[in-house]
mmCIF file of C-alpha atoms in Angstrom:
data_model
loop_
_atom_site.group_PDB
_atom_site.id
_atom_site.type_symbol
_atom_site.label_atom_id
_atom_site.label_comp_id
_atom_site.label_asym_id
_atom_site.label_seq_id
_atom_site.Cartn_x
_atom_site.Cartn_y
_atom_site.Cartn_z
ATOM 1 C CA UNK A 1 -36.210 -37.527 69.725
ATOM 2 C CA UNK A 2 -34.559 -35.812 66.730
ATOM 3 C CA UNK A 3 -30.897 -34.914 67.235
ATOM 4 C CA UNK A 4 -28.514 -33.191 64.867
ATOM 5 C CA UNK A 5 -24.761 -33.764 64.891
ATOM 6 C CA UNK A 6 -22.431 -31.237 63.265
ATOM 7 C CA UNK A 7 -19.260 -32.860 61.937
ATOM 8 C CA UNK A 8 -18.721 -36.153 60.121
ATOM 9 C CA UNK A 9 -15.326 -36.908 61.580
ATOM 10 C CA UNK A 10 -14.841 -40.047 63.628
ATOM 11 C CA UNK A 11 -16.087 -38.352 66.809
ATOM 12 C CA UNK A 12 -19.278 -36.933 65.293
ATOM 13 C CA UNK A 13 -20.026 -40.264 63.647
ATOM 14 C CA UNK A 14 -19.392 -42.143 66.905
ATOM 15 C CA UNK A 15 -21.812 -39.807 68.721
ATOM 16 C CA UNK A 16 -24.417 -40.332 66.003
ATOM 17 C CA UNK A 17 -24.003 -44.111 66.219
ATOM 18 C CA UNK A 18 -24.434 -44.084 69.991
ATOM 19 C CA UNK A 19 -27.514 -41.851 69.788
ATOM 20 C CA UNK A 20 -29.047 -44.077 67.109
ATOM 21 C CA UNK A 21 -28.400 -47.182 69.213
ATOM 22 C CA UNK A 22 -30.403 -45.565 72.017
ATOM 23 C CA UNK A 23 -33.396 -44.839 69.824
ATOM 24 C CA UNK A 24 -32.840 -41.268 68.662
ATOM 25 C CA UNK A 25 -33.453 -40.119 65.097
ATOM 26 C CA UNK A 26 -30.100 -38.640 64.080
ATOM 27 C CA UNK A 27 -28.911 -36.512 61.162
ATOM 28 C CA UNK A 28 -25.200 -35.759 60.681
ATOM 29 C CA UNK A 29 -24.297 -32.541 58.840
ATOM 30 C CA UNK A 30 -20.908 -31.829 57.261
ATOM 31 C CA UNK A 31 -19.639 -29.279 54.752
ATOM 32 C CA UNK A 32 -17.238 -31.688 53.022
ATOM 33 C CA UNK A 33 -18.018 -34.211 50.277
ATOM 34 C CA UNK A 34 -16.811 -37.212 52.278
ATOM 35 C CA UNK A 35 -16.567 -38.259 55.911
ATOM 36 C CA UNK A 36 -13.383 -37.990 57.970
ATOM 37 C CA UNK A 37 -11.862 -35.256 55.812
ATOM 38 C CA UNK A 38 -9.856 -33.348 58.406
ATOM 39 C CA UNK A 39 -8.358 -34.603 61.697
ATOM 40 C CA UNK A 40 -9.717 -38.130 61.184
ATOM 41 C CA UNK A 41 -8.129 -38.384 57.757
ATOM 42 C CA UNK A 42 -4.859 -36.656 58.645
ATOM 43 C CA UNK A 43 -3.397 -38.486 61.604
ATOM 44 C CA UNK A 44 -0.782 -41.152 62.196
ATOM 45 C CA UNK A 45 -3.274 -43.923 62.939
ATOM 46 C CA UNK A 46 -2.030 -44.650 66.470
ATOM 47 C CA UNK A 47 -4.457 -46.174 68.968
ATOM 48 C CA UNK A 48 -3.040 -44.644 72.134
ATOM 49 C CA UNK A 49 -2.950 -46.836 75.229
ATOM 50 C CA UNK A 50 -3.312 -43.947 77.694
ATOM 51 C CA UNK A 51 0.202 -43.681 79.102
ATOM 52 C CA UNK A 52 0.612 -39.882 79.032
ATOM 53 C CA UNK A 53 -2.574 -38.418 80.439
ATOM 54 C CA UNK A 54 -3.207 -36.878 83.837
ATOM 55 C CA UNK A 55 -4.747 -39.560 86.064
ATOM 56 C CA UNK A 56 -8.410 -38.844 86.686
ATOM 57 C CA UNK A 57 -8.756 -36.631 83.604
ATOM 58 C CA UNK A 58 -11.317 -37.259 80.899
ATOM 59 C CA UNK A 59 -8.466 -38.108 78.537
ATOM 60 C CA UNK A 60 -7.091 -40.780 80.860
ATOM 61 C CA UNK A 61 -10.450 -42.423 81.549
ATOM 62 C CA UNK A 62 -11.973 -42.184 78.084
ATOM 63 C CA UNK A 63 -8.786 -43.251 76.329
ATOM 64 C CA UNK A 64 -8.640 -46.514 78.265
ATOM 65 C CA UNK A 65 -12.370 -47.130 77.732
ATOM 66 C CA UNK A 66 -12.037 -46.103 74.096
ATOM 67 C CA UNK A 67 -9.251 -48.570 73.341
ATOM 68 C CA UNK A 68 -11.419 -51.498 74.446
ATOM 69 C CA UNK A 69 -14.432 -50.288 72.487
ATOM 70 C CA UNK A 70 -12.392 -49.549 69.357
ATOM 71 C CA UNK A 71 -10.642 -52.919 69.413
ATOM 72 C CA UNK A 72 -14.002 -54.641 69.734
ATOM 73 C CA UNK A 73 -15.520 -52.534 66.929
ATOM 74 C CA UNK A 74 -12.625 -53.296 64.556
ATOM 75 C CA UNK A 75 -12.880 -57.014 65.279
ATOM 76 C CA UNK A 76 -16.647 -57.017 64.737
ATOM 77 C CA UNK A 77 -16.401 -55.126 61.441
ATOM 78 C CA UNK A 78 -13.209 -56.816 60.217
ATOM 79 C CA UNK A 79 -11.206 -53.605 60.171
ATOM 80 C CA UNK A 80 -7.416 -53.637 60.627
ATOM 81 C CA UNK A 81 -6.140 -53.275 64.180
ATOM 82 C CA UNK A 82 -2.575 -54.265 65.078
ATOM 83 C CA UNK A 83 -0.827 -54.100 68.454
ATOM 84 C CA UNK A 84 2.689 -53.087 67.390
ATOM 85 C CA UNK A 85 3.841 -51.671 70.730
ATOM 86 C CA UNK A 86 5.345 -48.330 71.686
ATOM 87 C CA UNK A 87 8.709 -47.359 73.167
ATOM 88 C CA UNK A 88 9.005 -43.982 74.913
ATOM 89 C CA UNK A 89 12.774 -43.577 74.844
ATOM 90 C CA UNK A 90 15.008 -41.497 77.092
ATOM 91 C CA UNK A 91 17.834 -40.496 74.755
ATOM 92 C CA UNK A 92 20.106 -39.344 77.606
ATOM 93 C CA UNK A 93 20.301 -39.559 81.378
ATOM 94 C CA UNK A 94 18.657 -36.158 81.890
ATOM 95 C CA UNK A 95 15.421 -37.633 80.489
ATOM 96 C CA UNK A 96 15.323 -40.636 82.822
ATOM 97 C CA UNK A 97 13.295 -38.858 85.506
ATOM 98 C CA UNK A 98 10.683 -37.844 82.934
ATOM 99 C CA UNK A 99 10.637 -41.398 81.599
ATOM 100 C CA UNK A 100 10.004 -42.762 85.084
ATOM 101 C CA UNK A 101 7.145 -40.297 85.566
ATOM 102 C CA UNK A 102 5.594 -41.530 82.326
ATOM 103 C CA UNK A 103 5.876 -45.138 83.545
ATOM 104 C CA UNK A 104 4.257 -44.300 86.897
ATOM 105 C CA UNK A 105 1.445 -42.394 85.197
ATOM 106 C CA UNK A 106 0.807 -45.277 82.793
ATOM 107 C CA UNK A 107 0.498 -47.734 85.681
ATOM 108 C CA UNK A 108 -1.832 -45.368 87.555
ATOM 109 C CA UNK A 109 -3.986 -45.104 84.422
ATOM 110 C CA UNK A 110 -4.302 -48.884 84.239
ATOM 111 C CA UNK A 111 -2.347 -49.351 81.016
ATOM 112 C CA UNK A 112 -1.588 -53.087 80.750
ATOM 113 C CA UNK A 113 1.858 -54.620 80.283
ATOM 114 C CA UNK A 114 3.926 -51.514 81.044
ATOM 115 C CA UNK A 115 7.639 -52.254 81.440
ATOM 116 C CA UNK A 116 10.681 -50.081 82.109
ATOM 117 C CA UNK A 117 13.647 -51.173 79.977
ATOM 118 C CA UNK A 118 17.344 -50.389 79.983
ATOM 119 C CA UNK A 119 19.441 -49.691 76.886
ATOM 120 C CA UNK A 120 19.795 -53.386 76.048
ATOM 121 C CA UNK A 121 16.149 -54.155 76.731
ATOM 122 C CA UNK A 122 14.834 -51.521 74.358
ATOM 123 C CA UNK A 123 17.044 -52.902 71.576
ATOM 124 C CA UNK A 124 15.384 -56.278 71.980
ATOM 125 C CA UNK A 125 12.143 -54.536 70.977
ATOM 126 C CA UNK A 126 13.628 -52.166 68.376
ATOM 127 C CA UNK A 127 17.049 -53.481 67.263
ATOM 128 C CA UNK A 128 17.981 -50.282 65.402
ATOM 129 C CA UNK A 129 16.979 -47.885 68.184
ATOM 130 C CA UNK A 130 19.222 -46.395 70.861
ATOM 131 C CA UNK A 131 18.689 -44.728 74.221
ATOM 132 C CA UNK A 132 19.580 -45.041 77.884
ATOM 133 C CA UNK A 133 16.163 -46.459 78.796
ATOM 134 C CA UNK A 134 12.551 -46.704 77.705
ATOM 135 C CA UNK A 135 8.982 -47.251 78.801
ATOM 136 C CA UNK A 136 7.445 -50.070 76.777
ATOM 137 C CA UNK A 137 3.706 -50.269 76.101
ATOM 138 C CA UNK A 138 3.202 -53.586 74.266
ATOM 139 C CA UNK A 139 -0.515 -53.095 73.606
ATOM 140 C CA UNK A 140 -0.319 -49.702 71.901
ATOM 141 C CA UNK A 141 -1.834 -50.315 68.470
ATOM 142 C CA UNK A 142 -2.374 -48.884 65.007
ATOM 143 C CA UNK A 143 -5.612 -48.746 63.027
ATOM 144 C CA UNK A 144 -7.173 -47.184 59.935
ATOM 145 C CA UNK A 145 -9.273 -44.314 61.300
ATOM 146 C CA UNK A 146 -10.649 -43.174 57.913
ATOM 147 C CA UNK A 147 -11.876 -46.747 57.311
ATOM 148 C CA UNK A 148 -13.474 -46.776 60.766
ATOM 149 C CA UNK A 149 -15.209 -43.483 59.979
ATOM 150 C CA UNK A 150 -16.568 -44.849 56.704
ATOM 151 C CA UNK A 151 -17.807 -47.943 58.522
ATOM 152 C CA UNK A 152 -19.564 -45.842 61.162
ATOM 153 C CA UNK A 153 -21.177 -43.668 58.487
ATOM 154 C CA UNK A 154 -22.537 -46.607 56.506
ATOM 155 C CA UNK A 155 -25.529 -47.073 58.815
ATOM 156 C CA UNK A 156 -26.196 -43.383 59.551
ATOM 157 C CA UNK A 157 -28.083 -40.508 57.925
ATOM 158 C CA UNK A 158 -25.102 -38.388 56.877
ATOM 159 C CA UNK A 159 -25.766 -35.243 54.835
ATOM 160 C CA UNK A 160 -22.553 -34.203 53.078
ATOM 161 C CA UNK A 161 -21.890 -30.865 51.387
ATOM 162 C CA UNK A 162 -24.275 -29.272 53.877
ATOM 163 C CA UNK A 163 -22.332 -26.481 55.639
ATOM 164 C CA UNK A 164 -24.061 -25.144 58.726
ATOM 165 C CA UNK A 165 -24.955 -21.497 58.093
ATOM 166 C CA UNK A 166 -27.152 -20.590 61.059
ATOM 167 C CA UNK A 167 -28.303 -22.003 64.396
ATOM 168 C CA UNK A 168 -31.259 -20.757 66.405
ATOM 169 C CA UNK A 169 -32.727 -22.035 69.647
ATOM 170 C CA UNK A 170 -36.502 -22.371 69.574
ATOM 171 C CA UNK A 171 -39.164 -23.132 72.147
ATOM 172 C CA UNK A 172 -39.028 -26.808 71.186
ATOM 173 C CA UNK A 173 -35.292 -27.249 70.491
ATOM 174 C CA UNK A 174 -32.881 -26.044 67.816
ATOM 175 C CA UNK A 175 -33.322 -24.926 64.239
ATOM 176 C CA UNK A 176 -30.329 -25.337 61.904
ATOM 177 C CA UNK A 177 -29.838 -23.956 58.418
ATOM 178 C CA UNK A 178 -27.403 -26.242 56.577
ATOM 179 C CA UNK A 179 -26.815 -25.538 52.915
ATOM 180 C CA UNK A 180 -30.272 -24.500 51.758
ATOM 181 C CA UNK A 181 -32.162 -26.860 54.069
ATOM 182 C CA UNK A 182 -33.705 -26.059 57.431
ATOM 183 C CA UNK A 183 -33.645 -28.783 60.070
ATOM 184 C CA UNK A 184 -35.607 -28.868 63.309
ATOM 185 C CA UNK A 185 -33.932 -30.830 66.130
ATOM 186 C CA UNK A 186 -34.695 -31.436 69.775
ATOM 187 C CA UNK A 187 -30.944 -31.366 70.548
ATOM 188 C CA UNK A 188 -27.781 -30.456 68.655
ATOM 189 C CA UNK A 189 -24.275 -31.831 69.234
ATOM 190 C CA UNK A 190 -21.319 -30.026 67.668
ATOM 191 C CA UNK A 191 -18.224 -32.117 66.911
ATOM 192 C CA UNK A 192 -16.933 -29.604 64.409
ATOM 193 C CA UNK A 193 -13.190 -29.835 65.070
ATOM 194 C CA UNK A 194 -11.472 -26.991 63.250
ATOM 195 C CA UNK A 195 -14.875 -25.339 62.743
ATOM 196 C CA UNK A 196 -15.741 -25.402 66.454
ATOM 197 C CA UNK A 197 -15.564 -21.639 67.016
ATOM 198 C CA UNK A 198 -17.802 -20.798 64.052
ATOM 199 C CA UNK A 199 -20.463 -23.264 65.160
ATOM 200 C CA UNK A 200 -20.230 -22.027 68.754
ATOM 201 C CA UNK A 201 -20.602 -18.410 67.602
ATOM 202 C CA UNK A 202 -23.668 -19.285 65.511
ATOM 203 C CA UNK A 203 -25.119 -20.969 68.595
ATOM 204 C CA UNK A 204 -24.498 -17.796 70.629
ATOM 205 C CA UNK A 205 -21.961 -19.569 72.866
ATOM 206 C CA UNK A 206 -18.460 -18.323 71.980
ATOM 207 C CA UNK A 207 -17.099 -19.589 75.313
ATOM 208 C CA UNK A 208 -13.797 -18.982 77.080
ATOM 209 C CA UNK A 209 -11.500 -20.892 74.723
ATOM 210 C CA UNK A 210 -10.747 -20.594 71.024
ATOM 211 C CA UNK A 211 -9.345 -23.008 68.461
ATOM 212 C CA UNK A 212 -5.813 -22.270 67.269
ATOM 213 C CA UNK A 213 -4.755 -24.543 64.392
ATOM 214 C CA UNK A 214 -1.365 -26.237 64.647
ATOM 215 C CA UNK A 215 -0.087 -27.977 61.546
ATOM 216 C CA UNK A 216 1.752 -31.225 62.117
ATOM 217 C CA UNK A 217 4.099 -32.016 59.245
ATOM 218 C CA UNK A 218 5.513 -35.457 58.498
ATOM 219 C CA UNK A 219 8.247 -37.104 56.520
ATOM 220 C CA UNK A 220 8.131 -40.807 55.654
ATOM 221 C CA UNK A 221 10.837 -43.426 55.478
ATOM 222 C CA UNK A 222 11.615 -44.736 52.022
ATOM 223 C CA UNK A 223 12.834 -48.071 50.682
ATOM 224 C CA UNK A 224 14.752 -50.358 53.024
ATOM 225 C CA UNK A 225 14.754 -47.729 55.787
ATOM 226 C CA UNK A 226 11.149 -48.699 56.608
ATOM 227 C CA UNK A 227 12.567 -51.951 57.981
ATOM 228 C CA UNK A 228 14.494 -50.045 60.660
ATOM 229 C CA UNK A 229 11.312 -49.478 62.704
ATOM 230 C CA UNK A 230 9.107 -52.321 63.933
ATOM 231 C CA UNK A 231 6.485 -50.348 65.855
ATOM 232 C CA UNK A 232 6.270 -46.911 67.489
ATOM 233 C CA UNK A 233 9.258 -44.944 68.800
ATOM 234 C CA UNK A 234 8.462 -41.813 70.821
ATOM 235 C CA UNK A 235 10.526 -39.281 72.783
ATOM 236 C CA UNK A 236 9.945 -38.404 76.409
ATOM 237 C CA UNK A 237 7.461 -35.503 75.939
ATOM 238 C CA UNK A 238 7.955 -31.951 77.157
ATOM 239 C CA UNK A 239 5.375 -31.550 79.970
ATOM 240 C CA UNK A 240 4.819 -27.880 79.026
ATOM 241 C CA UNK A 241 3.034 -28.817 75.791
ATOM 242 C CA UNK A 242 0.231 -31.213 74.770
ATOM 243 C CA UNK A 243 2.281 -32.258 71.716
ATOM 244 C CA UNK A 244 4.353 -35.446 71.859
ATOM 245 C CA UNK A 245 7.329 -34.350 69.762
ATOM 246 C CA UNK A 246 8.822 -35.858 66.605
ATOM 247 C CA UNK A 247 8.487 -39.633 66.664
ATOM 248 C CA UNK A 248 8.634 -42.632 64.328
ATOM 249 C CA UNK A 249 5.326 -44.326 63.643
ATOM 250 C CA UNK A 250 4.613 -47.501 61.746
ATOM 251 C CA UNK A 251 1.273 -47.234 59.943
ATOM 252 C CA UNK A 252 -1.296 -49.876 59.140
ATOM 253 C CA UNK A 253 -0.362 -49.595 55.426
ATOM 254 C CA UNK A 254 3.298 -50.391 56.169
ATOM 255 C CA UNK A 255 4.580 -46.842 55.812
ATOM 256 C CA UNK A 256 6.678 -45.323 58.614
ATOM 257 C CA UNK A 257 6.153 -41.651 59.467
ATOM 258 C CA UNK A 258 8.662 -39.268 61.032
ATOM 259 C CA UNK A 259 7.006 -36.349 62.818
ATOM 260 C CA UNK A 260 5.002 -34.346 63.510
ATOM 261 C CA UNK A 261 6.252 -30.914 64.413
ATOM 262 C CA UNK A 262 3.755 -28.283 65.621
ATOM 263 C CA UNK A 263 3.620 -25.091 63.546
ATOM 264 C CA UNK A 264 0.792 -22.599 63.927
ATOM 265 C CA UNK A 265 -1.125 -22.806 60.645
ATOM 266 C CA UNK A 266 -2.086 -19.747 58.598
ATOM 267 C CA UNK A 267 -5.664 -20.989 58.163
ATOM 268 C CA UNK A 268 -7.977 -23.261 60.114
ATOM 269 C CA UNK A 269 -7.501 -25.803 57.345
ATOM 270 C CA UNK A 270 -3.944 -24.727 56.599
ATOM 271 C CA UNK A 271 -2.354 -27.999 55.538
ATOM 272 C CA UNK A 272 0.584 -26.204 53.892
ATOM 273 C CA UNK A 273 2.390 -22.858 54.053
ATOM 274 C CA UNK A 274 0.615 -21.841 50.845
ATOM 275 C CA UNK A 275 -2.854 -22.138 52.420
ATOM 276 C CA UNK A 276 -3.567 -18.731 53.968
ATOM 277 C CA UNK A 277 -6.927 -17.374 55.167
ATOM 278 C CA UNK A 278 -6.893 -13.750 56.322
ATOM 279 C CA UNK A 279 -10.387 -14.229 57.708
ATOM 280 C CA UNK A 280 -9.174 -17.112 59.865
ATOM 281 C CA UNK A 281 -6.024 -15.241 60.896
ATOM 282 C CA UNK A 282 -8.017 -12.198 61.984
ATOM 283 C CA UNK A 283 -10.194 -14.359 64.191
ATOM 284 C CA UNK A 284 -7.215 -16.244 65.646
ATOM 285 C CA UNK A 285 -5.214 -13.056 66.286
ATOM 286 C CA UNK A 286 -8.193 -11.286 67.886
ATOM 287 C CA UNK A 287 -8.326 -13.847 70.696
ATOM 288 C CA UNK A 288 -6.254 -12.558 73.675
ATOM 289 C CA UNK A 289 -5.126 -16.091 74.424
ATOM 290 C CA UNK A 290 -3.360 -16.338 71.074
ATOM 291 C CA UNK A 291 -1.229 -13.285 71.807
ATOM 292 C CA UNK A 292 -0.452 -14.453 75.334
ATOM 293 C CA UNK A 293 0.492 -17.893 74.029
ATOM 294 C CA UNK A 294 2.833 -16.285 71.482
ATOM 295 C CA UNK A 295 4.542 -14.196 74.172
ATOM 296 C CA UNK A 296 5.054 -17.263 76.358
ATOM 297 C CA UNK A 297 6.299 -19.616 73.651
ATOM 298 C CA UNK A 298 7.800 -17.516 70.838
ATOM 299 C CA UNK A 299 11.212 -19.208 71.043
ATOM 300 C CA UNK A 300 9.662 -22.643 70.646
ATOM 301 C CA UNK A 301 7.505 -21.314 67.819
ATOM 302 C CA UNK A 302 10.535 -20.047 65.910
ATOM 303 C CA UNK A 303 12.292 -23.411 66.325
ATOM 304 C CA UNK A 304 9.230 -25.198 64.969
ATOM 305 C CA UNK A 305 9.041 -22.878 61.945
ATOM 306 C CA UNK A 306 12.724 -23.481 61.211
ATOM 307 C CA UNK A 307 12.162 -27.212 61.533
ATOM 308 C CA UNK A 308 9.252 -26.980 59.122
ATOM 309 C CA UNK A 309 11.507 -25.518 56.437
ATOM 310 C CA UNK A 310 14.568 -27.729 56.985
ATOM 311 C CA UNK A 311 14.417 -31.498 56.438
ATOM 312 C CA UNK A 312 17.629 -31.915 58.421
ATOM 313 C CA UNK A 313 15.776 -30.861 61.586
ATOM 314 C CA UNK A 314 13.472 -33.879 61.245
ATOM 315 C CA UNK A 315 16.494 -36.049 60.465
ATOM 316 C CA UNK A 316 18.325 -34.848 63.567
ATOM 317 C CA UNK A 317 15.303 -35.580 65.761
ATOM 318 C CA UNK A 318 14.813 -39.046 64.266
ATOM 319 C CA UNK A 319 18.519 -39.946 64.513
ATOM 320 C CA UNK A 320 18.428 -39.431 68.269
ATOM 321 C CA UNK A 321 16.559 -42.741 68.329
ATOM 322 C CA UNK A 322 17.517 -44.451 65.049
ATOM 323 C CA UNK A 323 21.038 -43.170 64.266
ATOM 324 C CA UNK A 324 21.477 -45.154 61.040
ATOM 325 C CA UNK A 325 18.924 -42.990 59.195
ATOM 326 C CA UNK A 326 20.209 -40.701 56.438
ATOM 327 C CA UNK A 327 18.734 -37.737 54.613
ATOM 328 C CA UNK A 328 18.108 -39.963 51.582
ATOM 329 C CA UNK A 329 15.835 -42.163 53.713
ATOM 330 C CA UNK A 330 13.299 -39.345 54.185
ATOM 331 C CA UNK A 331 10.619 -38.022 51.828
ATOM 332 C CA UNK A 332 7.860 -35.465 52.323
ATOM 333 C CA UNK A 333 4.316 -36.680 52.885
ATOM 334 C CA UNK A 334 1.014 -35.111 53.887
ATOM 335 C CA UNK A 335 0.453 -33.811 57.395
ATOM 336 C CA UNK A 336 -2.519 -32.689 59.402
ATOM 337 C CA UNK A 337 -3.910 -29.784 61.407
ATOM 338 C CA UNK A 338 -4.707 -30.127 65.090
ATOM 339 C CA UNK A 339 -7.670 -28.151 66.448
ATOM 340 C CA UNK A 340 -6.079 -26.992 69.711
ATOM 341 C CA UNK A 341 -8.155 -25.018 72.196
ATOM 342 C CA UNK A 342 -6.350 -22.092 73.814
ATOM 343 C CA UNK A 343 -7.651 -20.354 76.929
ATOM 344 C CA UNK A 344 -7.802 -16.599 77.473
ATOM 345 C CA UNK A 345 -4.592 -16.683 79.553
ATOM 346 C CA UNK A 346 -2.664 -18.315 76.695
ATOM 347 C CA UNK A 347 -2.604 -21.826 78.139
ATOM 348 C CA UNK A 348 -3.169 -24.773 75.811
ATOM 349 C CA UNK A 349 -6.011 -27.009 77.009
ATOM 350 C CA UNK A 350 -4.766 -30.520 77.561
ATOM 351 C CA UNK A 351 -7.971 -32.343 78.493
ATOM 352 C CA UNK A 352 -11.110 -32.926 76.455
ATOM 353 C CA UNK A 353 -13.597 -30.087 76.962
ATOM 354 C CA UNK A 354 -17.356 -30.508 76.428
ATOM 355 C CA UNK A 355 -19.942 -27.848 77.278
ATOM 356 C CA UNK A 356 -23.731 -28.064 77.381
ATOM 357 C CA UNK A 357 -25.927 -25.002 76.884
ATOM 358 C CA UNK A 358 -29.618 -25.850 76.977
ATOM 359 C CA UNK A 359 -30.319 -28.117 73.984
ATOM 360 C CA UNK A 360 -26.836 -27.593 72.472
ATOM 361 C CA UNK A 361 -23.718 -29.626 73.277
ATOM 362 C CA UNK A 362 -20.383 -28.184 72.118
ATOM 363 C CA UNK A 363 -17.229 -30.273 72.007
ATOM 364 C CA UNK A 364 -14.688 -27.485 72.580
ATOM 365 C CA UNK A 365 -11.449 -29.480 72.652
ATOM 366 C CA UNK A 366 -10.966 -32.973 71.282
ATOM 367 C CA UNK A 367 -7.410 -33.411 70.007
ATOM 368 C CA UNK A 368 -5.432 -36.649 70.220
ATOM 369 C CA UNK A 369 -6.356 -39.173 71.572
ATOM 370 C CA UNK A 370 -9.878 -38.270 70.416
ATOM 371 C CA UNK A 371 -9.859 -40.811 67.583
ATOM 372 C CA UNK A 372 -8.763 -43.563 69.991
ATOM 373 C CA UNK A 373 -11.351 -42.403 72.527
ATOM 374 C CA UNK A 374 -14.165 -41.622 70.082
ATOM 375 C CA UNK A 375 -16.561 -44.425 71.012
ATOM 376 C CA UNK A 376 -16.046 -43.745 74.718
ATOM 377 C CA UNK A 377 -16.435 -39.966 74.280
ATOM 378 C CA UNK A 378 -19.668 -40.707 72.437
ATOM 379 C CA UNK A 379 -21.005 -42.711 75.383
ATOM 380 C CA UNK A 380 -19.937 -39.943 77.771
ATOM 381 C CA UNK A 381 -21.818 -37.308 75.757
ATOM 382 C CA UNK A 382 -24.930 -39.391 75.186
ATOM 383 C CA UNK A 383 -25.122 -40.410 78.840
ATOM 384 C CA UNK A 384 -25.313 -36.699 79.669
ATOM 385 C CA UNK A 385 -28.064 -35.747 77.216
ATOM 386 C CA UNK A 386 -30.422 -38.763 77.160
#
C-alpha cells in the first residue's frame, strides 16, 4: 500500500515511521527545506507527563502512552531525555482549589509520583521559588524535539521543498500534486499543522473548525539567573483556555525560558509582529468562530498584546514564582506559533481532533502535547487506517 503524509513535523514523521513499520510504502511531503521547521522546531522542549488533560480524552490517554514511547525511542537512539520535574505552583490561597483539581486530575490520568507540597516542600525542589503550595510531577521531562524529528526522518522517504498544490480523490485512492510532481497514493494523511486548513480545502473537506495561529513569545534567563531554576515552574492554569500561562522552563541545552504568552498572530507563520499576511488574515477573519472568539475574549486578547510589547509584563509574571529575578536577567529569544483549532461557536478545541474522509485522514487539531504524544498519536492513526 502506498501512503502519502503531508507535513514533516514530528507528528507527520512519527506517522510515516509507524506506517513503514507495518509494511506500507510511505512518502512524506513538506514545503520547507528541512524537517521540523514550525511547531516542532519552536517549542520549549517539555515532555508533558499528562497532568492537565481531561480524563478519558485523547490528550490524556495518548500523552501517557506517548511519554513511554518517546522515552524508549530516545534511549534506543541515544537522544537526550532528562526528567527534571515540574512544579505547578499556587501563588496565593485563591489558587489552592485549582491546584488540588490539577493534582486529582493527574492521579486519575495515571501520572506517576504526583505529590502535593506546601510552601516549604516546594522550596526543597526549587529553592528560589515561592508559593503557598504546589503539585509536583517528578517525571516530567525535557527533550530535543528537532533532534528527534531528524532521527525519525533519517530512515524515511522525505521529499522537502515539495509544497502540496492540489489533491484529488480517484477511483483507486488519492492523487497529489506537490511541487511539479504528481503522486498516486492509496491513502493520504495530513499532519500539516499551520497549513491544515489549506490542505483540508484542497481535499474538499473544510470541516467545522479552522486554525487560528497564536504566537507564543519567550524571554530567556541570562548569566547567573539561569541557576535560579532547576526544572520546570508552571502556574495553575486558567481552565477557560488551553494555554498554560507564562512559566519558567529549563531546556535540554541549559537555557531557561520565560513564557509563552498567547497573541493572535498576523499570519499563519507569523513568528513576529513584522510578519503579516493579508491572505492569511482574510481567511482567519472570514471564519465566524474567529469573530465569536474575539467577542468572548477581547479583554484577555488586549492584555496579551500589551504583554507582548512590554518586557516588564513577563518579569511580573515570572517574579510571582521566582521573586529574585530582575529586568536585567531577561533577554528576548525566538518564540513559536501554535496551530489552534477554533470551532464555529468561537470555542477553542482542547482535545486532539482527527477526521477520516474516505482515503484521506486529516489531523485537525494537534497542539501541545502533540510532540510528547507523537508516537502514540501515530499508532492511533495507523490502527484506524490499516
